[in-house]
Structures are given as C-alpha cells and as structure tokens.
CSV table of C-alpha atoms in Angstrom, one decimal:
chain,number,residue,atom,x,y,z
G,1,MET,CA,0.0,0.0,0.0
G,2,PHE,CA,2.8,2.4,1.0
G,3,VAL,CA,4.7,1.6,-2.2
G,4,VAL,CA,1.6,2.2,-4.3
G,5,ARG,CA,1.0,5.6,-2.6
G,6,LEU,CA,4.7,6.5,-3.0
G,7,GLU,CA,4.6,5.6,-6.7
G,8,TRP,CA,1.4,7.6,-7.2
G,9,ARG,CA,3.1,10.6,-5.4
G,10,ILE,CA,6.2,10.4,-7.6
G,11,GLN,CA,4.0,10.0,-10.7
G,12,LEU,CA,2.0,13.1,-9.7
G,13,VAL,CA,5.1,15.2,-9.1
G,14,ASP,CA,6.7,14.1,-12.4
G,15,ASP,CA,3.6,14.8,-14.4
G,16,ASN,CA,2.9,18.2,-12.9
G,17,LEU,CA,6.4,19.4,-13.9
G,18,GLY,CA,5.2,19.5,-17.5
G,19,TYR,CA,2.3,21.8,-16.6
G,20,LEU,CA,4.6,24.0,-14.5
G,21,PHE,CA,6.9,24.3,-17.5
G,22,ALA,CA,4.0,25.0,-19.8
G,23,ALA,CA,2.6,27.8,-17.5
G,24,PHE,CA,5.9,29.6,-17.2
G,25,THR,CA,6.8,29.2,-20.9
G,26,VAL,CA,3.4,30.5,-22.0
G,27,THR,CA,3.6,33.5,-19.6
G,28,TRP,CA,7.0,34.6,-20.6
G,29,LEU,CA,6.5,34.0,-24.3
G,30,VAL,CA,3.3,36.1,-24.2
G,31,ILE,CA,5.0,38.9,-22.3
G,32,ALA,CA,8.0,38.8,-24.5
G,33,GLY,CA,5.8,38.8,-27.6
G,34,TYR,CA,3.8,41.8,-26.3
G,35,MET,CA,7.0,43.7,-25.6
G,36,LEU,CA,8.2,43.0,-29.1
G,37,TYR,CA,4.9,44.3,-30.4
G,38,LEU,CA,5.2,47.5,-28.4
G,39,GLY,CA,8.8,47.9,-29.7
G,40,GLN,CA,7.6,47.6,-33.3
G,41,GLN,CA,4.9,50.2,-32.7
G,42,VAL,CA,7.4,52.6,-31.2
G,43,ARG,CA,9.7,52.1,-34.2
G,44,ALA,CA,6.9,52.6,-36.7
G,45,LEU,CA,5.6,55.7,-35.0
G,46,ARG,CA,9.1,57.2,-34.6
G,47,GLU,CA,9.8,56.7,-38.3
G,48,GLU,CA,6.5,58.3,-39.2
G,49,ILE,CA,7.2,61.3,-36.9
G,50,GLU,CA,10.8,61.7,-38.4
G,51,ALA,CA,9.4,61.5,-41.9
G,52,ILE,CA,6.9,64.3,-41.1
G,53,ASP,CA,9.7,66.3,-39.4
G,54,SER,CA,12.0,66.0,-42.4
G,55,GLY,CA,9.2,66.9,-44.8
G,56,GLU,CA,8.4,70.1,-43.1
S,1,MET,CA,4.8,69.4,-36.2
S,2,ARG,CA,5.8,71.1,-32.9
S,3,SER,CA,9.2,70.3,-31.5
S,4,SER,CA,7.6,68.9,-28.3
S,5,ASP,CA,5.6,66.4,-30.4
S,6,SER,CA,8.7,64.7,-31.8
S,7,LYS,CA,10.0,64.2,-28.3
S,8,VAL,CA,7.1,61.9,-27.4
S,9,LEU,CA,8.9,58.7,-28.2
S,10,ARG,CA,12.5,59.6,-27.1
S,11,SER,CA,14.1,57.4,-24.5
S,12,ASP,CA,13.0,58.2,-21.0
S,13,PRO,CA,15.1,57.4,-17.9
S,14,ILE,CA,12.0,56.7,-15.7
S,15,GLY,CA,10.9,53.9,-18.0
S,16,LEU,CA,14.4,52.5,-18.2
S,17,GLY,CA,14.6,52.6,-14.4
S,18,PHE,CA,11.4,50.6,-14.1
S,19,GLY,CA,12.6,48.2,-16.7
S,20,ILE,CA,15.9,47.4,-14.9
S,21,ALA,CA,14.0,47.1,-11.5
S,22,THR,CA,11.6,44.7,-13.2
S,23,ILE,CA,14.3,42.5,-14.5
S,24,LEU,CA,16.1,42.3,-11.2
S,25,THR,CA,13.0,41.7,-9.1
S,26,LEU,CA,11.5,39.1,-11.4
S,27,SER,CA,14.9,37.3,-11.6
S,28,ILE,CA,14.9,37.0,-7.8
S,29,GLY,CA,11.2,36.0,-7.9
S,30,ILE,CA,11.8,33.2,-10.4
S,31,TYR,CA,14.8,31.9,-8.4
S,32,MET,CA,12.7,31.9,-5.3
S,33,ALA,CA,9.7,30.2,-7.0
S,34,PHE,CA,11.9,27.3,-8.3
S,35,VAL,CA,14.6,27.0,-5.6
S,36,TYR,CA,13.7,28.8,-2.4
S,37,ALA,CA,10.0,27.9,-2.1
S,38,PRO,CA,9.3,24.3,-1.0
S,39,THR,CA,7.4,21.8,-3.1
S,40,GLU,CA,3.8,21.6,-1.9
S,41,LEU,CA,3.0,18.1,-0.6
S,42,THR,CA,-0.3,17.3,-2.3
S,43,GLN,CA,-0.1,19.4,-5.5
S,44,GLY,CA,3.5,18.8,-6.3
S,45,GLN,CA,5.3,21.0,-8.8
S,46,ALA,CA,2.0,22.4,-10.2
S,47,GLN,CA,1.6,24.5,-7.1
S,48,ARG,CA,4.5,26.7,-8.3
S,49,ILE,CA,2.2,27.9,-11.1
S,50,PHE,CA,0.6,29.9,-8.2
S,51,TYR,CA,3.6,32.3,-8.3
S,52,VAL,CA,2.7,33.5,-11.8
S,53,HIS,CA,-1.1,32.9,-11.7
S,54,VAL,CA,-1.9,35.0,-8.6
S,55,PRO,CA,0.2,38.0,-9.6
S,56,MET,CA,-1.5,37.9,-13.1
S,57,ALA,CA,-4.9,38.0,-11.3
S,58,TRP,CA,-3.7,41.0,-9.3
S,59,LEU,CA,-2.6,42.8,-12.4
S,60,ALA,CA,-5.9,42.1,-14.1
S,61,TYR,CA,-7.6,43.7,-11.1
S,62,LEU,CA,-5.1,46.6,-11.1
S,63,ALA,CA,-5.5,47.2,-14.8
S,64,PHE,CA,-9.3,47.4,-14.5
S,65,ALA,CA,-9.0,49.8,-11.5
S,66,VAL,CA,-6.8,52.1,-13.7
S,67,VAL,CA,-9.4,51.7,-16.6
S,68,PHE,CA,-12.1,52.7,-14.1
S,69,VAL,CA,-10.2,55.8,-12.8
S,70,GLY,CA,-9.2,56.8,-16.4
S,71,SER,CA,-12.7,56.4,-17.6
S,72,LEU,CA,-14.2,58.4,-14.8
S,73,GLY,CA,-11.6,61.1,-15.4
S,74,PHE,CA,-12.3,61.2,-19.1
S,75,LEU,CA,-16.1,61.5,-18.6
S,76,TRP,CA,-15.7,64.1,-15.9
S,77,LYS,CA,-12.9,66.4,-17.3
S,78,ARG,CA,-13.0,65.3,-21.0
S,79,SER,CA,-9.3,64.8,-20.6
S,80,ALA,CA,-7.5,63.1,-23.5
S,81,ARG,CA,-4.8,62.2,-21.1
S,82,MET,CA,-7.2,60.2,-18.9
S,83,ASP,CA,-8.6,58.4,-22.0
S,84,ARG,CA,-5.0,57.4,-23.0
S,85,VAL,CA,-4.4,56.1,-19.5
S,86,ALA,CA,-7.7,54.1,-19.7
S,87,ARG,CA,-7.0,52.5,-23.1
S,88,SER,CA,-3.4,51.7,-22.2
S,89,ALA,CA,-4.5,49.9,-19.0
S,90,ALA,CA,-7.3,48.1,-20.9
S,91,GLU,CA,-4.8,46.5,-23.3
S,92,LEU,CA,-2.6,45.4,-20.4
S,93,GLY,CA,-5.6,44.2,-18.5
S,94,PHE,CA,-6.6,42.1,-21.5
S,95,LEU,CA,-3.1,40.6,-21.7
S,96,PHE,CA,-3.0,39.7,-18.0
S,97,THR,CA,-6.6,38.4,-17.8
S,98,SER,CA,-5.7,36.1,-20.8
S,99,LEU,CA,-2.7,34.9,-18.8
S,100,VAL,CA,-4.7,34.3,-15.7
S,101,LEU,CA,-7.1,32.1,-17.6
S,102,VAL,CA,-4.3,30.1,-19.4
S,103,THR,CA,-2.2,29.6,-16.3
S,104,GLY,CA,-5.3,28.7,-14.3
S,105,MET,CA,-6.2,26.0,-16.8
S,106,LEU,CA,-2.7,24.7,-16.7
S,107,TRP,CA,-3.0,24.4,-12.9
S,108,GLY,CA,-6.5,23.0,-13.0
S,109,ARG,CA,-5.7,20.1,-15.4
S,110,PRO,CA,-3.4,18.2,-13.0
S,111,ILE,CA,-5.2,19.3,-9.8
S,112,TRP,CA,-8.9,19.1,-10.8
S,113,ASN,CA,-8.4,16.7,-13.7
S,114,ALA,CA,-10.2,19.3,-15.9
S,115,TRP,CA,-9.1,22.2,-18.0
S,116,TRP,CA,-12.1,24.2,-17.2
S,117,SER,CA,-15.1,24.3,-14.8
S,118,TRP,CA,-18.0,26.7,-14.9
S,119,ASP,CA,-17.6,27.7,-11.3
S,120,ALA,CA,-18.1,31.3,-10.1
S,121,ARG,CA,-14.5,32.4,-10.0
S,122,LEU,CA,-13.6,31.1,-13.5
S,123,THR,CA,-16.8,32.3,-15.0
S,124,THR,CA,-16.6,35.8,-13.6
S,125,THR,CA,-12.9,36.0,-14.8
S,126,LEU,CA,-14.0,34.9,-18.3
S,127,ILE,CA,-16.7,37.7,-18.2
S,128,LEU,CA,-13.9,40.2,-17.3
S,129,TRP,CA,-12.0,39.0,-20.4
S,130,PHE,CA,-15.0,39.5,-22.6
S,131,ILE,CA,-15.6,43.0,-21.0
S,132,TYR,CA,-12.0,43.9,-22.1
S,133,LEU,CA,-12.7,42.5,-25.6
S,134,GLY,CA,-15.9,44.5,-25.8
S,135,TYR,CA,-14.1,47.6,-24.8
S,136,PHE,CA,-11.8,47.4,-27.8
S,137,MET,CA,-14.6,46.5,-30.1
S,138,LEU,CA,-16.7,49.5,-29.0
S,139,ARG,CA,-13.7,51.8,-29.6
S,140,ALA,CA,-12.9,50.3,-32.9
S,141,TYR,CA,-16.4,50.3,-34.3
S,142,ALA,CA,-17.4,53.8,-33.1
S,143,ASP,CA,-17.8,56.5,-35.9
S,144,ASP,CA,-15.3,58.9,-34.4
S,145,ARG,CA,-12.6,58.9,-31.7
S,146,GLU,CA,-14.4,61.0,-29.2
S,147,ARG,CA,-17.6,58.9,-29.4
S,148,GLY,CA,-15.5,55.7,-29.1
S,149,ALA,CA,-13.7,57.1,-26.1
S,150,ARG,CA,-17.1,57.9,-24.5
S,151,TYR,CA,-18.6,54.5,-25.1
S,152,GLY,CA,-15.4,52.8,-23.9
S,153,ALA,CA,-15.4,54.9,-20.7
S,154,VAL,CA,-19.0,53.9,-19.9
S,155,LEU,CA,-18.1,50.2,-20.4
S,156,GLY,CA,-14.9,50.7,-18.3
S,157,ILE,CA,-17.0,52.0,-15.4
S,158,ILE,CA,-19.8,49.5,-15.6
S,159,GLY,CA,-17.3,46.6,-16.1
S,160,ALA,CA,-15.4,47.5,-12.9
S,161,VAL,CA,-18.3,45.9,-11.0
S,162,ASP,CA,-17.0,42.5,-12.1
S,163,VAL,CA,-13.7,42.9,-10.2
S,164,PRO,CA,-15.2,42.7,-6.7
S,165,LEU,CA,-17.5,39.9,-8.0
S,166,ILE,CA,-14.5,37.9,-9.1
S,167,HIS,CA,-12.6,38.5,-5.8
S,168,PHE,CA,-15.6,37.6,-3.5
S,169,SER,CA,-17.0,34.8,-5.7
S,170,VAL,CA,-15.1,32.2,-3.8
S,171,THR,CA,-16.6,33.3,-0.5
S,172,TRP,CA,-20.1,34.1,-1.7
S,173,TRP,CA,-20.7,30.9,-3.6
S,174,ARG,CA,-19.5,27.3,-3.3
S,175,THR,CA,-16.7,27.0,-5.8
S,176,LEU,CA,-13.9,24.6,-6.8
S,177,HIS,CA,-11.4,27.5,-6.8
S,178,PRO,CA,-9.4,27.8,-3.6
S,179,GLU,CA,-10.2,30.7,-1.3
S,180,PRO,CA,-7.8,33.7,-1.2
S,181,VAL,CA,-4.7,32.9,0.7
S,182,VAL,CA,-3.2,36.4,1.0
S,183,LEU,CA,-6.1,38.9,0.8
S,184,ASN,CA,-8.4,37.4,3.4
S,185,THR,CA,-9.8,38.7,6.6
S,186,SER,CA,-7.7,36.4,8.9
S,187,GLY,CA,-4.4,37.4,7.2
S,188,PRO,CA,-2.1,35.5,4.9
S,189,ASN,CA,-2.6,31.7,5.1
S,190,LEU,CA,0.8,30.5,3.8
S,191,PRO,CA,4.1,29.2,5.1
S,192,ASP,CA,6.6,32.1,5.4
S,193,SER,CA,8.9,30.9,2.5
S,194,MET,CA,5.9,30.7,0.1
S,195,LEU,CA,4.5,34.0,1.2
S,196,ALA,CA,7.9,35.7,0.7
S,197,THR,CA,8.2,34.2,-2.8
S,198,LEU,CA,4.7,35.3,-3.7
S,199,LEU,CA,5.3,38.8,-2.4
S,200,VAL,CA,8.5,39.2,-4.5
S,201,CYS,CA,6.7,37.9,-7.6
S,202,PHE,CA,3.9,40.4,-6.8
S,203,LEU,CA,6.4,43.2,-6.7
S,204,GLY,CA,8.2,42.1,-9.8
S,205,PHE,CA,5.0,41.8,-11.9
S,206,THR,CA,3.7,45.1,-10.6
S,207,LEU,CA,6.9,46.8,-11.7
S,208,LEU,CA,6.5,45.1,-15.1
S,209,PHE,CA,2.9,46.5,-15.2
S,210,VAL,CA,4.2,50.0,-14.5
S,211,TYR,CA,6.9,49.6,-17.1
S,212,LEU,CA,4.5,48.4,-19.8
S,213,MET,CA,2.0,51.1,-18.8
S,214,ILE,CA,4.6,53.8,-19.4
S,215,GLN,CA,5.6,52.4,-22.8
S,216,LYS,CA,2.0,51.9,-23.9
S,217,TYR,CA,1.0,55.4,-22.7
S,218,ARG,CA,3.9,56.9,-24.8
S,219,ILE,CA,2.7,55.0,-27.8
S,220,GLU,CA,-0.9,56.2,-27.4
S,221,THR,CA,0.3,59.8,-26.9
S,222,ALA,CA,2.3,59.6,-30.2
S,223,LYS,CA,-0.7,58.1,-32.0
S,224,ASP,CA,-2.9,60.9,-30.7
S,225,VAL,CA,-0.3,63.5,-31.8
S,226,LEU,CA,-0.3,62.0,-35.3
S,227,ALA,CA,-4.0,61.7,-35.5
S,228,ASP,CA,-4.5,65.3,-34.4
S,229,ARG,CA,-2.0,66.4,-37.0
S,230,ASP,CA,-3.8,64.5,-39.7
S,231,LEU,CA,-7.0,66.1,-38.7
S,232,ASN,CA,-5.5,69.6,-38.8
S,233,ALA,CA,-4.0,68.8,-42.2
S,234,MET,CA,-7.4,67.7,-43.5
S,235,VAL,CA,-9.1,70.9,-42.1
S,236,THR,CA,-6.4,73.1,-43.7
S,237,THR,CA,-6.6,71.2,-47.0
S,238,SER,CA,-10.3,71.5,-47.2
S,239,ALA,CA,-10.1,75.3,-46.3
S,240,ILE,CA,-7.6,75.8,-49.1
S,241,GLU,CA,-9.7,73.8,-51.6
S,242,ARG,CA,-12.7,76.0,-50.8
S,243,ARG,CA,-10.6,79.1,-51.4
S,244,VAL,CA,-9.0,77.8,-54.7
S,245,VAL,CA,-12.2,76.9,-56.6
S,246,SER,CA,-12.6,77.3,-60.4
S,247,PRO,CA,-14.8,80.2,-61.7
S,248,VAL,CA,-17.6,77.7,-62.7
S,249,ALA,CA,-17.5,76.0,-59.3
S,250,ARG,CA,-17.2,79.4,-57.6
S,251,GLY,CA,-20.5,80.4,-59.3
S,252,VAL,CA,-22.2,77.2,-58.1
S,253,ARG,CA,-20.7,77.3,-54.6
S,254,GLY,CA,-21.2,81.1,-54.3
S,255,ALA,CA,-24.9,80.4,-54.7
S,256,SER,CA,-24.9,78.1,-51.7
S,257,GLY,CA,-23.0,80.6,-49.7
S,258,VAL,CA,-20.1,78.2,-48.8
S,259,GLU,CA,-17.5,80.3,-50.6
S,260,ASP,CA,-18.5,83.4,-48.9
S,261,THR,CA,-18.0,81.8,-45.5
S,262,ALA,CA,-14.6,80.5,-46.6
S,263,ARG,CA,-13.5,83.9,-47.7
S,264,GLY,CA,-14.5,85.2,-44.4
S,265,ARG,CA,-17.1,87.7,-45.7
C-alpha cells in the first residue's frame, strides 16, 4: 500500500512538472511577444514622426 | 509638427529605471519560485504555477482599476490624457486576464483533472476577459474617436463591477477554486517561505505592469499627436480647396453661400 502511494506521489510530481513548464513558458512567451509588439509600434511611430519632421 | 511632439517617443530614464528594476526583481522572484519555495505536498510542482497565476490575477484587477479611474476622469474632465491612461491599461488588462485564464487552466488540469469548470471564479474572470474585448470592439467600431472614447469609458466604469464579484465569488458561492490565501480577513494563510516568494513575484510583476504602462502610454500619446496632426491637415486642405475653386465652381458654390464663408465675408 505504502509503495503504491509512493509511486502515485512520484508520478503526480513528475507529471505536474510539464504543466509547470508550460505555464511559465506561455507566460514569458506572451509577455516577450507583447514587448516586441510594443517595440515595433514605437519604431513605426518614430519613423512616421521623423518622416513628417524632415518633410516640413 | 511642434518640436515637443517629436520628443514623445524619445528614450526616457524613468521607463528605463522601471525596466531594470523589473528584470532584477523578477529574476529574484523566479529563483525563489523554483529554488527557495518548498514543493507543496499534495499538488507537487504544479503548485508553483501559483507564483505567476496569482500576480497575473492581481494585475488584471489593477488594470481594471486604472481603466475605471481613467474612464471616470475622461467623462468628468473630457481629458484626452485620462482616456489614454484608460485605453493603455485596458490593453494590459486584456493581456494579463488572458494569462490568468491560461495559467489557471494549466494548474486545473493536473489538480482538478479538468481544464475548465463553470464555477463562479472562473466564469466571472471569463466575463472580465469579454468586457475587455468588448471595450476594444466598442472603440474600434465607433464612428469617431471622441464617441469611441465615451462608449469605452462607460463600459470601463460598468465593467469594474465585475472585479469585486471575481474576488468575492469564492466566499459568496460554493466554488472549486481555492479561497484567497493572502487577501483574506484572517491574514495570509501560507508558510513564510511561500509568502515571501509570492510577495517578491507580486512586486516584480507590478513593476512590469508600470513599465509596460509607461511604454503603452507613450505610444498612445504619439498616436494621438499624429491623429490630431492628420485632422489639422485635413481641415487646412479643405479650407484651401474652398478658397481655390474654379470660376464655374465658384459660381455654383457662391450660390450656396459656402464660398462666402470660406472667404470670411
């Protein structure tokens, strides 16, 4: 009985590691993606402002 | 374009400071989450998802509080600045509410053996996500910017009601979701090492929120500057077109009285 419980516990801990990895990976990928998106927006707007400035 | 307009997107030391503080604090937070905090006995490694899931939920609440204040400020003072604050926070709120839902599902699958359950906490959080989505749709589909901002502000104020509903849903109704372990009436209900880890993660993610908020606000300011400039250019062009009309058109338009107005008679 004890061995079965121990195996179940080890199985549970091992399996959950995948979910933990997935949760952290998704979180950081989404945040990094959003920061890249903001960076692209800044770059595009800066170029647009510079183009207007140089045209005037 | 005014010289101050072109400075909108220049590097700012405050944003940079928040960025560095965020990286440092979150690095410590991640280290504590994986190394310092003990493994929970019944949930195993999945419990560590808690160190990102709970701060994401806090940021979703915080973002909606900022949307609420910005929306009130806009409706009260008609301040474009407050509207920019509200729409910047709304985008961040949408991002963090999405992450709350995803990390919650990744925790629920091994612990509840289900990705999703229609319990009160999960359902009210999903409603918050849809409120954010509706906020962007309202703004995008409105005929003009001012009207979109007004509609968005009203939704931002009404939608704020959902935040206390989410928080108290686990105490008001019988739910699968665990009760609050930090913000409850009897004080934090966690071992010290877990509480310290959670607080560092809270701080790190809050700094990240402030950093992203600063960046997003600057972008929205630059967009407004360009949109205002386009509007001014359109008004100027149409005024010039009305002045430089052909003799034939002048005769036609003169009859309607438009030309006289443009000439300032």
